[in-house]
PDB file of C-alpha atoms in Angstrom:
ATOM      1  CA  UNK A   1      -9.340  -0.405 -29.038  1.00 32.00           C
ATOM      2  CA  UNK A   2     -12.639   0.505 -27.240  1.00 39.00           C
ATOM      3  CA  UNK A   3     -13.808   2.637 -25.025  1.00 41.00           C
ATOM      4  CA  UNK A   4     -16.818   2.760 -22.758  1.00 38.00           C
ATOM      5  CA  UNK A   5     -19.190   4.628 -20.638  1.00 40.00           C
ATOM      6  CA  UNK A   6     -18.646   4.829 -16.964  1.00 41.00           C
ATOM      7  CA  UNK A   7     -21.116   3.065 -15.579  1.00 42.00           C
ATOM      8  CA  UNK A   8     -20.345  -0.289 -18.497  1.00 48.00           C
ATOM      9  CA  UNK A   9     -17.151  -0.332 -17.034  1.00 49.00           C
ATOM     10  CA  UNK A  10     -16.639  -4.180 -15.766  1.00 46.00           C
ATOM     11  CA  UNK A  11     -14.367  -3.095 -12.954  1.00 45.00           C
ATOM     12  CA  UNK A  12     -16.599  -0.894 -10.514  1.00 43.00           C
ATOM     13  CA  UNK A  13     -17.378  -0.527  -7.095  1.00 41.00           C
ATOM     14  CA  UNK A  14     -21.208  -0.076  -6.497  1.00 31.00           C
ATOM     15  CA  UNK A  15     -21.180   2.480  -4.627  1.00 37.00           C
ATOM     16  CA  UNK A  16     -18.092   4.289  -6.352  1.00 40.00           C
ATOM     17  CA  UNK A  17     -17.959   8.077  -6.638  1.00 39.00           C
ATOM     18  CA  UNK A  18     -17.894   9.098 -10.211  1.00 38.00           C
ATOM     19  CA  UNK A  19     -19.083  11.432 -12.562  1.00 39.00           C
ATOM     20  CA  UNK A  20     -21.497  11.528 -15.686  1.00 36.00           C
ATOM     21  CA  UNK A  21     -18.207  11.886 -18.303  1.00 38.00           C
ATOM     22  CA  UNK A  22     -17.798   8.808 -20.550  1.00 34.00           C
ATOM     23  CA  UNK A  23     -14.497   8.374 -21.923  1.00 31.00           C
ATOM     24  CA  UNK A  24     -12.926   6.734 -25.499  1.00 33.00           C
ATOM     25  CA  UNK A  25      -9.328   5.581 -24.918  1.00 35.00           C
ATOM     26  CA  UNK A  26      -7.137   5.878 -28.161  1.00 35.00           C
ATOM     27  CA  UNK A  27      -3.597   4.451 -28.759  1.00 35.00           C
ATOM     28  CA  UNK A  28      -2.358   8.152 -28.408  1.00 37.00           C
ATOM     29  CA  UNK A  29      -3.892   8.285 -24.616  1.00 39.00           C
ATOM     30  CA  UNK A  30      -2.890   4.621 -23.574  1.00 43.00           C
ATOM     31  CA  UNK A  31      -5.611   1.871 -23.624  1.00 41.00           C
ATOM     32  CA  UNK A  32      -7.111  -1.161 -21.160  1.00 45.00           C
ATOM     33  CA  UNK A  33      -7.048  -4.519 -21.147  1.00 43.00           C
ATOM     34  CA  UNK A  34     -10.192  -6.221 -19.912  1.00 40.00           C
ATOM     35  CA  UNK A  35     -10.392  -9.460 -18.408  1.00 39.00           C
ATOM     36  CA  UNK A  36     -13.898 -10.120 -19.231  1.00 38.00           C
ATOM     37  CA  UNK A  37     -15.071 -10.359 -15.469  1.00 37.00           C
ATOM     38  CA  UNK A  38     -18.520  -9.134 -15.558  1.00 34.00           C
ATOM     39  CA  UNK A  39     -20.360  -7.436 -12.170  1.00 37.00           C
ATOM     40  CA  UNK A  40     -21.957 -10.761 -11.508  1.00 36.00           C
ATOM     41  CA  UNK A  41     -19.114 -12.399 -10.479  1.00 37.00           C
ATOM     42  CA  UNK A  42     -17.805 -10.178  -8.355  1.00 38.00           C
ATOM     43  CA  UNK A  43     -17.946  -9.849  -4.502  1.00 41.00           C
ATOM     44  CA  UNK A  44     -21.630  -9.534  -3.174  1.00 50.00           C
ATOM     45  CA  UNK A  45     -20.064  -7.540   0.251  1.00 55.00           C
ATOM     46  CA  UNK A  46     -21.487  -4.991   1.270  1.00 59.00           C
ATOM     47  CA  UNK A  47     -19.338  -2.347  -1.138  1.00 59.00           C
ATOM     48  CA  UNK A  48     -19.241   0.212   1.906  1.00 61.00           C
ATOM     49  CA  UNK A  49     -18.009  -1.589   4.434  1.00 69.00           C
ATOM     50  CA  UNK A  50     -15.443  -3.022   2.102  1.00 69.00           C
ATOM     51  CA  UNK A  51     -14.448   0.487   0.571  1.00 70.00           C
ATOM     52  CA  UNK A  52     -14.132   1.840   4.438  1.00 72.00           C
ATOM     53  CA  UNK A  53     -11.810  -1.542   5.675  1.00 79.00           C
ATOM     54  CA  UNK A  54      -9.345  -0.779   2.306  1.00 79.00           C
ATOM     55  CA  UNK A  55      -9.082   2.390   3.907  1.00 81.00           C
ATOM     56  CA  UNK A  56      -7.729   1.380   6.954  1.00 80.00           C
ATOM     57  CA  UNK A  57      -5.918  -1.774   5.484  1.00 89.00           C
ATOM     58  CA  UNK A  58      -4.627  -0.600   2.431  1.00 92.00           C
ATOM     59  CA  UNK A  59      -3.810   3.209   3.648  1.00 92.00           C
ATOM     60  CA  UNK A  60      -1.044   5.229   1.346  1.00 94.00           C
ATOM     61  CA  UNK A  61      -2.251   3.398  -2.037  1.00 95.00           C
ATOM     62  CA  UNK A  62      -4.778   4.235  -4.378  1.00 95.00           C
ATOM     63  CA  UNK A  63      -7.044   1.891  -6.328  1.00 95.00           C
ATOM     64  CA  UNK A  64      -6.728   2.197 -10.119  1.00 95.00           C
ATOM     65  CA  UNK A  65     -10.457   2.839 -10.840  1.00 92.00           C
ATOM     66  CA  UNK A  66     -10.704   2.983 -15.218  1.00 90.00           C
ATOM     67  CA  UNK A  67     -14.287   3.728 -14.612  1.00 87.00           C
ATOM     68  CA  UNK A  68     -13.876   7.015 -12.731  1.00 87.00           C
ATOM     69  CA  UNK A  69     -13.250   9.934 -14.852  1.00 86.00           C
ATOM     70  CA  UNK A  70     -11.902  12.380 -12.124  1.00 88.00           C
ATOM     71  CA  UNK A  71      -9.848  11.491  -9.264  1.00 91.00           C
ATOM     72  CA  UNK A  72     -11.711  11.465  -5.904  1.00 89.00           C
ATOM     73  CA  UNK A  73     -10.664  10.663  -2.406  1.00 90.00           C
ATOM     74  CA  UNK A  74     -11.816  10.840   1.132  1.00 89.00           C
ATOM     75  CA  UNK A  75     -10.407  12.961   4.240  1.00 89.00           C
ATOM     76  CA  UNK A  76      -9.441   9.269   6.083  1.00 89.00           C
ATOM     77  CA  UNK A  77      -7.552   8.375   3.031  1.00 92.00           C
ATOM     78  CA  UNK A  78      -5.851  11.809   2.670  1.00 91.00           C
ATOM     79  CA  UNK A  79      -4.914  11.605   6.295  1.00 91.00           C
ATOM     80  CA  UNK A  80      -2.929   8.164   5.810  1.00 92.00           C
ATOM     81  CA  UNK A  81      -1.002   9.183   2.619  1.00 95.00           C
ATOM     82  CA  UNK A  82       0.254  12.310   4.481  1.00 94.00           C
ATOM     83  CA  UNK A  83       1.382  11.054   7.700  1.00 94.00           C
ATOM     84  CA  UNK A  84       3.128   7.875   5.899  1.00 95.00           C
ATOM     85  CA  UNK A  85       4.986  10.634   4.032  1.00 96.00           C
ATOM     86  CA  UNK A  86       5.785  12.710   7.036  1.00 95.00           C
ATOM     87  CA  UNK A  87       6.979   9.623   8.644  1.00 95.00           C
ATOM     88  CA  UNK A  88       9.079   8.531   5.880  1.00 94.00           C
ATOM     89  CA  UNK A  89      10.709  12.523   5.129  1.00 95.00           C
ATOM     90  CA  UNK A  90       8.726  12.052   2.102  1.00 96.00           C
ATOM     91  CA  UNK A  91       9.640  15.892   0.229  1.00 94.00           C
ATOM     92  CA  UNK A  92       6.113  18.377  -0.456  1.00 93.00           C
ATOM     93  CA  UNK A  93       3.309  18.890   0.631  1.00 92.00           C
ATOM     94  CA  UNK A  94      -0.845  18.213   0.110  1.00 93.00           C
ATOM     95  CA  UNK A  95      -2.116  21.410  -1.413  1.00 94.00           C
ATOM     96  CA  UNK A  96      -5.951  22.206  -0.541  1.00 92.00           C
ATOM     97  CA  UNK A  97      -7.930  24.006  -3.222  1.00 92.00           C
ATOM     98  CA  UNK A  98     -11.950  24.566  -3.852  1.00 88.00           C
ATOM     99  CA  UNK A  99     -13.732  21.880  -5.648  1.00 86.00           C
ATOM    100  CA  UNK A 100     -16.598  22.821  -7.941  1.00 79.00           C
ATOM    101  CA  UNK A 101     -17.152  19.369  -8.597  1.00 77.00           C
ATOM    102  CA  UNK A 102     -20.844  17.470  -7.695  1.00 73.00           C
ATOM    103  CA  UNK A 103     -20.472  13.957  -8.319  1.00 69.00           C
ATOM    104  CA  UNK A 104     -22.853  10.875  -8.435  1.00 63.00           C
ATOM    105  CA  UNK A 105     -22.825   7.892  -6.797  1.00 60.00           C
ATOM    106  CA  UNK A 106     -23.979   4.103  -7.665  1.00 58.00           C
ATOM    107  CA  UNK A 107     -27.028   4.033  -6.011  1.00 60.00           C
ATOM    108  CA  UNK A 108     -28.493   7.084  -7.500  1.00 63.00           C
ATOM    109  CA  UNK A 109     -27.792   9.999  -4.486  1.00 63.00           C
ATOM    110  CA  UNK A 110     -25.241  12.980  -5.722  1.00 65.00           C
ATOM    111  CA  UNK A 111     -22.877  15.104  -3.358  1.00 70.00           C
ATOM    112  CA  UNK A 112     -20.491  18.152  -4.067  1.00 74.00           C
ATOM    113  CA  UNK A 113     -16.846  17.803  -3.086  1.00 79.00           C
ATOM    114  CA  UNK A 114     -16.013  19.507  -0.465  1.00 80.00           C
ATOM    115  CA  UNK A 115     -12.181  20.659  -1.809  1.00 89.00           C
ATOM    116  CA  UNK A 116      -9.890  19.560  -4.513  1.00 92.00           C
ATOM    117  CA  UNK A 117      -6.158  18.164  -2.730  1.00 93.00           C
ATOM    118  CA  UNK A 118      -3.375  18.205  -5.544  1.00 95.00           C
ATOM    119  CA  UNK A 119      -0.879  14.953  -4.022  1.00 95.00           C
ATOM    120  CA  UNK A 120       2.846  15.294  -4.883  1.00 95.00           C
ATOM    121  CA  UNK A 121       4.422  11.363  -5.066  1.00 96.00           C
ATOM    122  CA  UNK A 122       7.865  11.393  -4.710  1.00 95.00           C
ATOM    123  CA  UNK A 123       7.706   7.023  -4.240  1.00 94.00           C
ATOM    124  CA  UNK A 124       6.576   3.889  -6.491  1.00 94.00           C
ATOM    125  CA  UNK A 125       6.176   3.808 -10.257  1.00 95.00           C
ATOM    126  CA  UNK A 126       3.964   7.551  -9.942  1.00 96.00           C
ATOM    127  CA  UNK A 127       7.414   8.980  -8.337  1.00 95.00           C
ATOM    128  CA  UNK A 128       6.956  12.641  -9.797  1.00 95.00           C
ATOM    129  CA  UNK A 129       3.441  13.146 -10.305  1.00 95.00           C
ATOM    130  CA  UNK A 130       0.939  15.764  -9.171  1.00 96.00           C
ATOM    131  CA  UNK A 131      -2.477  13.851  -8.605  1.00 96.00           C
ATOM    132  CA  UNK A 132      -5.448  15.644  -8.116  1.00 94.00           C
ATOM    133  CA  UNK A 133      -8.120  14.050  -6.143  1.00 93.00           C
ATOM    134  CA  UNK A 134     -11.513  15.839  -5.228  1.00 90.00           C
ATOM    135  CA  UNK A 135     -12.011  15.510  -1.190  1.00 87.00           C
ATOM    136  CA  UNK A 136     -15.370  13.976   0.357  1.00 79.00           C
ATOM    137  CA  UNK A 137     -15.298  14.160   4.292  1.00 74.00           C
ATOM    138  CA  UNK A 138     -18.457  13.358   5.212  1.00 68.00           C
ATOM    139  CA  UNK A 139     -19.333   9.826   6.930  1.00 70.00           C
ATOM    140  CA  UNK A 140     -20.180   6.842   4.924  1.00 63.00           C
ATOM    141  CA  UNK A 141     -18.165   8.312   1.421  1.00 66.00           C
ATOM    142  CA  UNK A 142     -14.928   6.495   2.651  1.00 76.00           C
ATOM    143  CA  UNK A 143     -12.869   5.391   0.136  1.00 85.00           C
ATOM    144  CA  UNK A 144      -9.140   5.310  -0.973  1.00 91.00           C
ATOM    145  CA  UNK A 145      -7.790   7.843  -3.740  1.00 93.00           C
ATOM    146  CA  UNK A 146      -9.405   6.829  -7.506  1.00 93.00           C
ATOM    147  CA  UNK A 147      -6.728   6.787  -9.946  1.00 96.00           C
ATOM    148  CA  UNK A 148      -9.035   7.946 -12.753  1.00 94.00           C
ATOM    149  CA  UNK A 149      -8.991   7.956 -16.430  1.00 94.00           C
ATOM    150  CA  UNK A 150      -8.100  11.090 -16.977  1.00 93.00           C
ATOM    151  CA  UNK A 151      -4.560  10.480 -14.950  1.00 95.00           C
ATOM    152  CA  UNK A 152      -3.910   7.068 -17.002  1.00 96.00           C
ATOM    153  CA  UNK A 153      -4.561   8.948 -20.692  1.00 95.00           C
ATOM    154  CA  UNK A 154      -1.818  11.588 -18.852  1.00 94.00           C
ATOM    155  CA  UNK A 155       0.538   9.443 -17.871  1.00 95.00           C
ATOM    156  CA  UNK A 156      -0.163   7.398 -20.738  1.00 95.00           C
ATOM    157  CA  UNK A 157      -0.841   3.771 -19.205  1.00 96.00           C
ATOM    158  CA  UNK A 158      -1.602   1.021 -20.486  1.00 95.00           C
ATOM    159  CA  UNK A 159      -3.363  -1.857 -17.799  1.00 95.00           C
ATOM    160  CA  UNK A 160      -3.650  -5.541 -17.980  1.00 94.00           C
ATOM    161  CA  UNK A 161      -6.151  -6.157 -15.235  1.00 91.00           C
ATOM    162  CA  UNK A 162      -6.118  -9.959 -15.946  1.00 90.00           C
ATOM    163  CA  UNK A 163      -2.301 -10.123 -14.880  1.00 91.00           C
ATOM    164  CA  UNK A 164      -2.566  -6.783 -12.824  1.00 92.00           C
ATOM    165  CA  UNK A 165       0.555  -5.182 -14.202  1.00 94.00           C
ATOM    166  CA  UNK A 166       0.821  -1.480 -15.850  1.00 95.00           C
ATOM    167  CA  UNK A 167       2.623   0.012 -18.541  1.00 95.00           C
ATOM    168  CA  UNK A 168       3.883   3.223 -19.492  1.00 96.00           C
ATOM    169  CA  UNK A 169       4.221   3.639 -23.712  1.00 94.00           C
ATOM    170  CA  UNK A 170       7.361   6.183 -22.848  1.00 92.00           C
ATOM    171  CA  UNK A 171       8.963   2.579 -22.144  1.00 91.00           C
ATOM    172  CA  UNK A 172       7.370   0.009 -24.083  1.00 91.00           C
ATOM    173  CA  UNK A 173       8.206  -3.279 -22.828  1.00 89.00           C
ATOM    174  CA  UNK A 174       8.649  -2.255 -19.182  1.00 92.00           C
ATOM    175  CA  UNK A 175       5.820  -3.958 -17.055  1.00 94.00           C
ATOM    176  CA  UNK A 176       5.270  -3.178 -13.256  1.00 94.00           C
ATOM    177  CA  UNK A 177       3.256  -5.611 -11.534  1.00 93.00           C
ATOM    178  CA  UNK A 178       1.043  -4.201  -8.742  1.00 94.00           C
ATOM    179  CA  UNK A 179      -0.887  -5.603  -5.564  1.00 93.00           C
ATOM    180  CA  UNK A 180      -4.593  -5.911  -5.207  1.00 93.00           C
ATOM    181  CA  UNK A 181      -7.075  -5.815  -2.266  1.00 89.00           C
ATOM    182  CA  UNK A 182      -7.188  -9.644  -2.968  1.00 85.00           C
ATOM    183  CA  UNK A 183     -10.913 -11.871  -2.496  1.00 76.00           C
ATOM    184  CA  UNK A 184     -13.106 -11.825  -5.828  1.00 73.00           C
ATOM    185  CA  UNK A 185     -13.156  -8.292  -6.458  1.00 74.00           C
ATOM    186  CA  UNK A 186      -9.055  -7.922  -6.175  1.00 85.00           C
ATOM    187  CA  UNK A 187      -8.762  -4.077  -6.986  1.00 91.00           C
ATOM    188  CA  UNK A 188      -5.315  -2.888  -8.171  1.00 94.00           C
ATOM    189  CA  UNK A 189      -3.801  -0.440  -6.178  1.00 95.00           C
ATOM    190  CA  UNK A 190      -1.122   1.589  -6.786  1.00 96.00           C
ATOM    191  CA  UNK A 191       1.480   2.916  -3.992  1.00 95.00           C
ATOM    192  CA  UNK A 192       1.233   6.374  -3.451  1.00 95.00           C
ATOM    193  CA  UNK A 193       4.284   6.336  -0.068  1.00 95.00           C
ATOM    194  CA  UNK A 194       7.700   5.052   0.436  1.00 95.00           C
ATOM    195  CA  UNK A 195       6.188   2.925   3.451  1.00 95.00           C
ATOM    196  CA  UNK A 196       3.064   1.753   0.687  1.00 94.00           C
ATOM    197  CA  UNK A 197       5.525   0.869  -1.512  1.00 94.00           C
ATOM    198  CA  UNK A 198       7.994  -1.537   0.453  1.00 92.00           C
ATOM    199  CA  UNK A 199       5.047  -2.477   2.220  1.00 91.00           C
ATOM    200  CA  UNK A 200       2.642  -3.410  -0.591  1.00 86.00           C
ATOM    201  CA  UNK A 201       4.497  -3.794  -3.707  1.00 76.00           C
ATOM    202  CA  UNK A 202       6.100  -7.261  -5.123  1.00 68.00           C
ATOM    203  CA  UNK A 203       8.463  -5.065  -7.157  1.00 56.00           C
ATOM    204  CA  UNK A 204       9.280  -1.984  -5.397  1.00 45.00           C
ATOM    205  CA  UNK A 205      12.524  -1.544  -7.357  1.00 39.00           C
ATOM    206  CA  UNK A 206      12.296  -3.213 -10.890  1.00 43.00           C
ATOM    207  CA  UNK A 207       9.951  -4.082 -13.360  1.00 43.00           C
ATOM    208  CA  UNK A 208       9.357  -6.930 -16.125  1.00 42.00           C
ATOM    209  CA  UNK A 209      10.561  -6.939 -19.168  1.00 40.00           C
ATOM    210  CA  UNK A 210       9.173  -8.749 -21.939  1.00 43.00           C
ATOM    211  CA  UNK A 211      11.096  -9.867 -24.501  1.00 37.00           C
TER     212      UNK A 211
END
């Protein structure tokens, strides 16, 4: 099974918020599946104003991001989980915290988080988790919550990202197929809400087995 650096990973954004950290992924952490896409086939949008439209479109999910070692997030995203959640009685609530964290971006520029939010999901195939997403609120750093390494070696995951489905190696066996943002790039998101869930998800209520 191999690992990678960051910035090698083949499923980035351009302009994606992540950190220095590179990462080995070990059959006791979970592992990926690659699909062999490299960056040149992908999408040649600009990556901003596509990161700031998932926002809007694809609000209460986050985008399972293999390349980002440390869960980020921005205020516009934050906002969306937390009223779909209100809206739904979703139980618990956001907790802000300080965020020591300076990350770097894809072009080269660096910016400090501005506070750490720790998101209880109590919906989708995360029901039960604490995620912890550093918060960037200025203008132009939009972006939907980063499901990060560090959260998939937790949780133990395993991704296909040719068929888009996850697995958990607590049930072997048991795959959950997830949506994407669709076009060339077709990031995997994960439902974070009850309303992301019925509203996004194929599968909101069972999974595939293989057999």
């Amino acid at each position: 099974m191999k690992g990678h650096y960051s910035r090698d990973c083949p499923n980035p954004a351009v302009k994606r918020l992540r950190t220095d950290d590179s990462y080995t992924v070990t059959e006791e952490q979970g592992y990926v599946i690659l699909d062999g896409t490299s960056d040149q086939n992908r999408s040649d949008e600009d990556p901003q104003k596509e990161e700031q439209a998932n926002v809007v479109r694809f609000g209460g999910c986050a985008i399972l991001d293999s390349g980002a070692s440390t869960g980020v997030t921005s205020l516009e995203a934050v906002d969306a989980v937390q009223q779909q959640r209100l809206a739904s009685g979703e139980p618990g609530q956001p907790i802000l915290s300080p965020s020591d964290r300076r990350f770097r971006f894809g072009d080269g520029s660096s910016d400090s988080a501005s506070n750490k939010v720790t998101q209880p999901v109590t919906a989708g195939i995360l029901k039960g988790h604490n995620l912890d997403f550093h918060l960037f609120d200025k203008k132009g750093n939009e972006t939907l919550p980063l499901y990060p390494i560090s959260e998939m070696r937790k949780s133990k995951m395993v991704v296909d990202y040719e068929q888009n489905m996850v697995m958990f190696k607590d049930q072997p066996g048991v795959w959950h197929q997830l949506p994407t943002t669709g076009g060339e790039r077709g990031l995997i998101l994960i439902p974070l809400t009850q309303e992301a869930v019925e509203k996004y998800s194929s599968e909101p209520h069972q999974a595939n087995f293989l057999e």
